[in-house]
Short mmCIF file of C-alpha atoms and ligand atoms in Angstrom, two decimals:
data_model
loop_
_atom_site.label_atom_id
_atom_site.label_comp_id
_atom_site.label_asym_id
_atom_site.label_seq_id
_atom_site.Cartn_x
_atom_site.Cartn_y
_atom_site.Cartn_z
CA UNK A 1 -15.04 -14.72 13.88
CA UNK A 2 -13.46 -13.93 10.34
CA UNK A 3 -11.37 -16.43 9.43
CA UNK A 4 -8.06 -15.02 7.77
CA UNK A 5 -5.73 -16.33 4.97
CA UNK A 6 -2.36 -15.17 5.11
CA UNK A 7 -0.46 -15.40 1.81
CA UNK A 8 3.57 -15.36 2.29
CA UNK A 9 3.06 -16.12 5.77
CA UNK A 10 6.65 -16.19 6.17
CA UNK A 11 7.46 -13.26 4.62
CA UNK A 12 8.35 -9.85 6.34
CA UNK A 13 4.88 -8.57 6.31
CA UNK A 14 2.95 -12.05 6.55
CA UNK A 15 4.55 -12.39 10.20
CA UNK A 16 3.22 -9.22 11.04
CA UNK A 17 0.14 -10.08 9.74
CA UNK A 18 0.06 -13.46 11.95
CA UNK A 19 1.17 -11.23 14.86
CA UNK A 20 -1.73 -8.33 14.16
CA UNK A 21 -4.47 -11.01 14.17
CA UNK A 22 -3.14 -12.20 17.26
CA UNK A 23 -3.94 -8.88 18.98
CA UNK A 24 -7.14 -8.22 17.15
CA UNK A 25 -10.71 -8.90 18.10
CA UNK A 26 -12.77 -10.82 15.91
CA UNK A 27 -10.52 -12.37 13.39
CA UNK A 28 -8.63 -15.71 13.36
CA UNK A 29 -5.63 -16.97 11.01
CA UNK A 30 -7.46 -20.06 9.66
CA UNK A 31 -4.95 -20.18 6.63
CA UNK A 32 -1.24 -19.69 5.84
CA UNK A 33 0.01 -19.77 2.17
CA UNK A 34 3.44 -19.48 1.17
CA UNK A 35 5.51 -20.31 -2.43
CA UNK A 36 5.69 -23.94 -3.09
CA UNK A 37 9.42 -25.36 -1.80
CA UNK A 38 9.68 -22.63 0.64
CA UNK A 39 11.65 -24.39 3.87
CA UNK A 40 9.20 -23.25 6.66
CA UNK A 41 5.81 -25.30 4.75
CA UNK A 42 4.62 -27.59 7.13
CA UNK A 43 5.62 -25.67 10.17
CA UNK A 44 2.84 -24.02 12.17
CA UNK A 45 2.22 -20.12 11.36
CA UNK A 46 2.21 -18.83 14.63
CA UNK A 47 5.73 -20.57 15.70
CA UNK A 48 6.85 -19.18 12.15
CA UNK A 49 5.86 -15.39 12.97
CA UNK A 50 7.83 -15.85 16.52
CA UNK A 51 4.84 -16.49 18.75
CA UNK A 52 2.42 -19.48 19.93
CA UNK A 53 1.72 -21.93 17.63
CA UNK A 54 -1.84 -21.69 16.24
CA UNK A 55 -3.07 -25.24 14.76
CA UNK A 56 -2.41 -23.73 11.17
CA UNK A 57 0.82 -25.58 9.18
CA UNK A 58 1.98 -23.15 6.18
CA UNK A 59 0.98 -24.48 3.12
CA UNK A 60 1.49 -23.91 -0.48
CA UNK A 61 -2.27 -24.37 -1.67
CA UNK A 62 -4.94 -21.77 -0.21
CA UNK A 63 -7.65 -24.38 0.10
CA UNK A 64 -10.99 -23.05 0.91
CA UNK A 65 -10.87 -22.68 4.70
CA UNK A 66 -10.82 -19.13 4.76
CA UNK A 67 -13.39 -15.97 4.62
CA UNK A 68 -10.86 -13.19 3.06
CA UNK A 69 -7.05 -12.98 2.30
CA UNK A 70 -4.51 -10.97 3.09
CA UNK A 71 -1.88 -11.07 0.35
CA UNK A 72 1.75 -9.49 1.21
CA UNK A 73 3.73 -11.28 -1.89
CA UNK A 74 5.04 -10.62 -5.00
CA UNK A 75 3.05 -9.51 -7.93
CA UNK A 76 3.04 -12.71 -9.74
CA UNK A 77 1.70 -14.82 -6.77
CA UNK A 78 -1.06 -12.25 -5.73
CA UNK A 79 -2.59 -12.39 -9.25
CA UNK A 80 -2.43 -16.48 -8.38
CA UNK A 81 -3.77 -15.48 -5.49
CA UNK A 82 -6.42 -13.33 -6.78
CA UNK A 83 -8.02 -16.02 -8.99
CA UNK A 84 -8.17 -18.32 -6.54
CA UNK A 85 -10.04 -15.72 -4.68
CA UNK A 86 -12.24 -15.11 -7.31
CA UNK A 87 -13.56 -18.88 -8.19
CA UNK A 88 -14.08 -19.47 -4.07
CA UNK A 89 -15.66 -16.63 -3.84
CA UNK A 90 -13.15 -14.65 -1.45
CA UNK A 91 -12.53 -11.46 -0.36
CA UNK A 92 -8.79 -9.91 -0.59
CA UNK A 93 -6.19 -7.46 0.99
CA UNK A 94 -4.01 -6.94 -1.22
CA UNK A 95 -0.88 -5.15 -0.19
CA UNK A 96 1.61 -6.28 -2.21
CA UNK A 97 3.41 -3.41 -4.55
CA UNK A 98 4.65 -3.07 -8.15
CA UNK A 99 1.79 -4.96 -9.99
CA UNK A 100 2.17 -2.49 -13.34
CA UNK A 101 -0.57 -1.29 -14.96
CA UNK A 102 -1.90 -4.79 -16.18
CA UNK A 103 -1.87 -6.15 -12.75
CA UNK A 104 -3.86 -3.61 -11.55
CA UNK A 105 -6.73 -3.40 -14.44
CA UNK A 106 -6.91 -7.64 -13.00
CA UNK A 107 -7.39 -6.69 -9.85
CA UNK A 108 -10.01 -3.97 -10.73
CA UNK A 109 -11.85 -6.69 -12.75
CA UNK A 110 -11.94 -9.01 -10.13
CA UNK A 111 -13.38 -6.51 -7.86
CA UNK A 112 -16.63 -7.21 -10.37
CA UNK A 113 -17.50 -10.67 -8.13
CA UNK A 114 -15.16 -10.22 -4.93
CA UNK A 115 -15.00 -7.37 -2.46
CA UNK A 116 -11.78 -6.35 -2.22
CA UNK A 117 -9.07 -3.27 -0.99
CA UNK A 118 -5.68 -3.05 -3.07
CA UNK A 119 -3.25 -0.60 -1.30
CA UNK A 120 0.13 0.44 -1.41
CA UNK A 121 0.29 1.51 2.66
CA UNK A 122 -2.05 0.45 4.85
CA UNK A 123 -0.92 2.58 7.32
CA UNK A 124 -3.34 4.86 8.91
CA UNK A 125 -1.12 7.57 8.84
CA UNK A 126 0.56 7.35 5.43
CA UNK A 127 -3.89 7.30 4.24
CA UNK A 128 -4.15 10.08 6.22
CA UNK A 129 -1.15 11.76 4.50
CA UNK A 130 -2.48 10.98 1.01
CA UNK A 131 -5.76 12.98 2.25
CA UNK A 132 -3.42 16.17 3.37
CA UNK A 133 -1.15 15.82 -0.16
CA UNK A 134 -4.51 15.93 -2.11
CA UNK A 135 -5.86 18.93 0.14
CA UNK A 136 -2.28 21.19 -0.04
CA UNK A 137 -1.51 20.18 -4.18
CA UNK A 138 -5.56 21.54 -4.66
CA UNK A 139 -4.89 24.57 -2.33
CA UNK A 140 -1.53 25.24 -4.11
CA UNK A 141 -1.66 24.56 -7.24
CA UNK A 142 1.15 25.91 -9.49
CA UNK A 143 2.03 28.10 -6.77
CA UNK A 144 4.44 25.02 -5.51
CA UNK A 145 6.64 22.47 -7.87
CA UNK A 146 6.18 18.82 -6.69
CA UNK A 147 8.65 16.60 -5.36
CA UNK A 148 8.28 12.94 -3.73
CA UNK A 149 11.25 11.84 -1.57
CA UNK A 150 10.86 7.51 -0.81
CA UNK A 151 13.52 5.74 1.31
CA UNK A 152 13.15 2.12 2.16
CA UNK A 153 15.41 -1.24 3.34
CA UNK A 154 17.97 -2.54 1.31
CA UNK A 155 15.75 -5.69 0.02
CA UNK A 156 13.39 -3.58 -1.41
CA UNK A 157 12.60 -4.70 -5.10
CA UNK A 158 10.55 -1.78 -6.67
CA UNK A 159 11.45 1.87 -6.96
CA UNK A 160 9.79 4.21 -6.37
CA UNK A 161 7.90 3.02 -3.99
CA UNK A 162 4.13 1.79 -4.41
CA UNK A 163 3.18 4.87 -1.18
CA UNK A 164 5.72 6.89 -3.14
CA UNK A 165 3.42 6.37 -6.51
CA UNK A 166 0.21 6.58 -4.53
CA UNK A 167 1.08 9.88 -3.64
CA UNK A 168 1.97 11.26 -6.76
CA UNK A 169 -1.19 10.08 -7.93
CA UNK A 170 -2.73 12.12 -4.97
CA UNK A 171 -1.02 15.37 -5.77
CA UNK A 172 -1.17 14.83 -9.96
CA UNK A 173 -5.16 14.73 -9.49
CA UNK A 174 -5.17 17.60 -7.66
CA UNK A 175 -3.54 19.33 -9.99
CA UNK A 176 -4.98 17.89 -12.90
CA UNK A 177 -1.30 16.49 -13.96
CA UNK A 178 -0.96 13.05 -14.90
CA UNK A 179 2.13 10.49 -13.67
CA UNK A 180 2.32 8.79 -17.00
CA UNK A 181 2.99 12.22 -18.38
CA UNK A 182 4.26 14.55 -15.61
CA UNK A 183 6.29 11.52 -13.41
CA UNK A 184 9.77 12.31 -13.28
CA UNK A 185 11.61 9.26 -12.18
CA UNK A 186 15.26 10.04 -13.42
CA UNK A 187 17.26 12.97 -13.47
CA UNK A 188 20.89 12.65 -15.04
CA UNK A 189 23.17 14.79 -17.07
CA UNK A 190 21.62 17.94 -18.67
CA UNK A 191 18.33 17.51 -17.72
CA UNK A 192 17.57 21.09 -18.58
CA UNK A 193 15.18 23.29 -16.59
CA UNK A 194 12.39 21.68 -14.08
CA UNK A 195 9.11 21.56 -16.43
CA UNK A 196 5.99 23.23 -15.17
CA UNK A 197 3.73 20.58 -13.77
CA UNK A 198 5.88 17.76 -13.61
CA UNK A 199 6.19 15.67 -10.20
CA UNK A 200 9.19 14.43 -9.14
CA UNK A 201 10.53 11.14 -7.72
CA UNK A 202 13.55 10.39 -5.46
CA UNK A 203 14.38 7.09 -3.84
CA UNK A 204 17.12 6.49 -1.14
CA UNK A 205 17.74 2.65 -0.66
CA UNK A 206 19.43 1.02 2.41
CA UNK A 207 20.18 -0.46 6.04
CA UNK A 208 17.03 -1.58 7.40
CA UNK A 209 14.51 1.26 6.74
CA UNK A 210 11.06 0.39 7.10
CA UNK A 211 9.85 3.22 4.77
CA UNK A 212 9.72 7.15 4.76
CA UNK A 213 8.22 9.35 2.62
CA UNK A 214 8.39 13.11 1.81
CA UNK A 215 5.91 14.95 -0.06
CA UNK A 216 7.44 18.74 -0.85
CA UNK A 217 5.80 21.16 -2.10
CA UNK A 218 8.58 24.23 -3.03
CA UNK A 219 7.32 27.40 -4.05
CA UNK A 220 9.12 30.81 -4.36
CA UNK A 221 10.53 31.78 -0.54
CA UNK A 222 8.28 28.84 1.15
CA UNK A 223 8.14 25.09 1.11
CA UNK A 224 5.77 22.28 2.78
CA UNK A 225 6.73 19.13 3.43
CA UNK A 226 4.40 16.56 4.15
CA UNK A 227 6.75 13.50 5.85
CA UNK A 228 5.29 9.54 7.29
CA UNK A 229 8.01 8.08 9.00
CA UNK A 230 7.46 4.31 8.98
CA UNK A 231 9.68 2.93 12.34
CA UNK A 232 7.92 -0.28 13.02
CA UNK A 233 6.40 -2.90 10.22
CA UNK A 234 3.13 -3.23 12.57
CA UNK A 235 1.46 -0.07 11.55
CA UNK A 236 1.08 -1.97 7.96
CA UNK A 237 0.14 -5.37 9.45
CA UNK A 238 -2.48 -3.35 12.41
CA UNK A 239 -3.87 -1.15 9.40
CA UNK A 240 -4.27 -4.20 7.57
CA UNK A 241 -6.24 -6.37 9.42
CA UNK A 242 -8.35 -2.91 10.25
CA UNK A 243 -9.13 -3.50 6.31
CA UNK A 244 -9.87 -7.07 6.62
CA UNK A 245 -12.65 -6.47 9.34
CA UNK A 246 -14.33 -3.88 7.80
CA UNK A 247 -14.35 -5.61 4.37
CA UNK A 248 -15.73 -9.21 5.95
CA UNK A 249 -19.40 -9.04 4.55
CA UNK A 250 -19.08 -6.30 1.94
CA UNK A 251 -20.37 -6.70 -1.86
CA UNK A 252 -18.21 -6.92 -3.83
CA UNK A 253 -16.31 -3.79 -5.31
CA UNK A 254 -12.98 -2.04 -5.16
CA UNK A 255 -12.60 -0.39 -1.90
CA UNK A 256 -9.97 1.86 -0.61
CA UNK A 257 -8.14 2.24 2.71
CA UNK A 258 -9.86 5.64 2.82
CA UNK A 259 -13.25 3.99 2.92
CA UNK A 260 -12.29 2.00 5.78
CA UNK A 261 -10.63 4.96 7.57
CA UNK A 262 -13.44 6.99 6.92
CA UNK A 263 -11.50 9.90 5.28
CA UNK A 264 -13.13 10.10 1.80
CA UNK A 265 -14.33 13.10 3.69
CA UNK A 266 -13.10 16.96 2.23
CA UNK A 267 -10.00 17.22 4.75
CA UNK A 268 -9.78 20.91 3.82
CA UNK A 269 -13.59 21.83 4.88
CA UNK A 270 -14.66 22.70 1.00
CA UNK A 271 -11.59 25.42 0.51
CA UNK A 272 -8.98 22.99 -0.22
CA UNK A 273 -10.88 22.40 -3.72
CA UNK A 274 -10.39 26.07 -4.85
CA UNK A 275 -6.68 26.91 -5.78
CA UNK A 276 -5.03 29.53 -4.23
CA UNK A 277 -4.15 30.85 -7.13
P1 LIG B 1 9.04 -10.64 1.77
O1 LIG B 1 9.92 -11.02 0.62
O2 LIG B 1 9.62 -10.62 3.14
O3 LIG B 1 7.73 -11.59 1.83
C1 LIG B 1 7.06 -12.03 0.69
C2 LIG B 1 6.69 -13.48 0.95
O4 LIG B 1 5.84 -13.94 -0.11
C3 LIG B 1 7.92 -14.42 0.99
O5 LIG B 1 7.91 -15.17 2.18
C4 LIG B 1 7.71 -15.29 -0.25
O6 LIG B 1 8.23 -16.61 -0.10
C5 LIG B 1 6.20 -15.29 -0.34
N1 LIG B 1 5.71 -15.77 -1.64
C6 LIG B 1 6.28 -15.66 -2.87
N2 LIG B 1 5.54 -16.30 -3.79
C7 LIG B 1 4.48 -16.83 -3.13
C8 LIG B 1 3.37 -17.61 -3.53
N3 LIG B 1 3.19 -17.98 -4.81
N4 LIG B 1 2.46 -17.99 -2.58
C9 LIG B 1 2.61 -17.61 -1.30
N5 LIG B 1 3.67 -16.88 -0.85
C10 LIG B 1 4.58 -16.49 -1.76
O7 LIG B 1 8.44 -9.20 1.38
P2 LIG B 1 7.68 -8.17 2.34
O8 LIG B 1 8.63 -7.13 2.82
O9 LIG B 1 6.84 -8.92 3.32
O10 LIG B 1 6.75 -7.42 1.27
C11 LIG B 1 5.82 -8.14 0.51
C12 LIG B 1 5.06 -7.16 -0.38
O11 LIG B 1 4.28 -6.28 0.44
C13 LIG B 1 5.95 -6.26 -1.24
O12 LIG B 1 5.32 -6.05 -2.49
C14 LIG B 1 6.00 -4.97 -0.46
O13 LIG B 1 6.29 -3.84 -1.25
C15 LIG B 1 4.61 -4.93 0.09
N6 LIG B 1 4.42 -4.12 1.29
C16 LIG B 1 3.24 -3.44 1.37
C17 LIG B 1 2.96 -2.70 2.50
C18 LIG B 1 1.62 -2.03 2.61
O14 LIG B 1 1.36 -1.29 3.57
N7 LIG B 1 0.71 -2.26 1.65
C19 LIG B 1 3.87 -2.65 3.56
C20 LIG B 1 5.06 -3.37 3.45
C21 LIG B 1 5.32 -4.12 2.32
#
């Protein structure tokens, strides 16, 4: 049995998380970590995330009682969370979004002594999307101009998106652009004429939305649009447990959702690496 730590277990995504382990084989929610003063600690995880208790009270330490964690927080608390990881030893899920550029390069060092999977959707269909955006932007290349479309919930806190950034990622190195140079993510006033290459971002925020995402790809007289449609939180919380299991006994290392879905494979058959034009 893989014992599970769930950090902001009484967060959106944490009861999810508490709900997904309850319906998986093989794993166990041993831990349940939330911010220090937050009203539910103390209370038991399971009654928190709406179902049976479980024998695990919500705490605001990690301890060690736990084989890997599953981190759904804010950036600040994950990179807590991640050294804490780290000196026990521990392997992480790490789902949580907007960690900038620094965060990230900690993460990537602590994947030196811990196994561990960051991702920005740990959906099996938004992974499987990234796969198709990298195959049509290599197929394509300048024959199409670039645009990402995000729309989340009102309480989002980042923009665009972290599947929103993940996917221009996807497309830019495919097309041998680069986000920090090519990433459009304002247009106002006289913007002056699209520039060749660049990749543009759009986000629409409201209501309860639990995330949608449009890749288009416009050419001259045809377009492709490449659209996930999040409707229910679970497909995060189901992909990420998915992670957890196959990361429970790994070296350690940086993996990606794409290793554990198996689709570091050429979705395209070999052709989608030679541009169409
Ligand atoms: P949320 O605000 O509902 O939950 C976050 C929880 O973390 C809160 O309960 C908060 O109290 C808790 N927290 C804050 N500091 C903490 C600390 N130091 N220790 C423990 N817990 C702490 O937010 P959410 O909608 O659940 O999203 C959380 C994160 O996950 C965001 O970054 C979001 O973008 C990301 N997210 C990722 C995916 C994915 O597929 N990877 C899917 C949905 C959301």
């Amino acid at each position: 049995m893989i014992r599970l730590a769930i950090a902001g277990a009484a967060g959106r995504m944490g009861c999810q998380l508490i709900r997904a382990a309850g319906r998986a084989d093989g794993v166990a929610v041993s831990a349940a970590v939330e911010r220090a003063a937050h009203p539910a600690l103390g209370k038991d995880a399971g009654a928190v995330a709406g179902g049976a208790d479980l024998g695990v009270a919500l705490s605001a330490e990690a301890g060690g009682d736990f084989d890997l964690m599953l981190d759904f927080t804010t950036p600040a608390a994950t990179l807590d969370h991640l050294g804490t990881c780290r000196r026990l030893g521990r392997g992480m899920v790490i789902g949580t979004t907007g960690l900038g550029e620094d965060g990230e390069a900690a993460v990537r060092a602590a994947a030196a002594d811990i196994p561990l999977i960051m991702a920005a959707n740990t959906s099996v269909g938004v992974n499987l999307c990234l796969a198709l955006v990298e195959t049509a932007a290599a197929a394509l290349g300048s024959m199409a101009d670039v645009e990402i479309v995000e729309a989340h919930h009102r309480h989002k806190v980042d923009a665009p998106s972290g599947t929103a950034l993940a996917l221009g990622r996807a497309a830019a190195g495919a097309l041998g652009a680069d986000l920090a140079t090519d990433g459009v993510f304002t247009r106002h006033g006289h913007t002056g004429p699209r520039a060749h290459r660049s990749i543009g971002f759009s986000t629409v925020r409201g209501g309860d939305l639990a995330g949608e995402h449009t890749v288009l790809f416009i050419g001259d007289g045809e377009r492709i649009e490449i659209t996930h449609r999040a409707t229910d939180r679970r497909i995060f919380a189901d992909g990420a447990i998915k992670a957890a299991k196959w990361l429970a006994g790994r070296p350690p290392g940086a993996y990606t959702m794409r290793d554990v879905l198996g689709l570091n494979i050429n979705v395209g058959g070999g052709n989608a690496q030679r541009q169409l034009r």
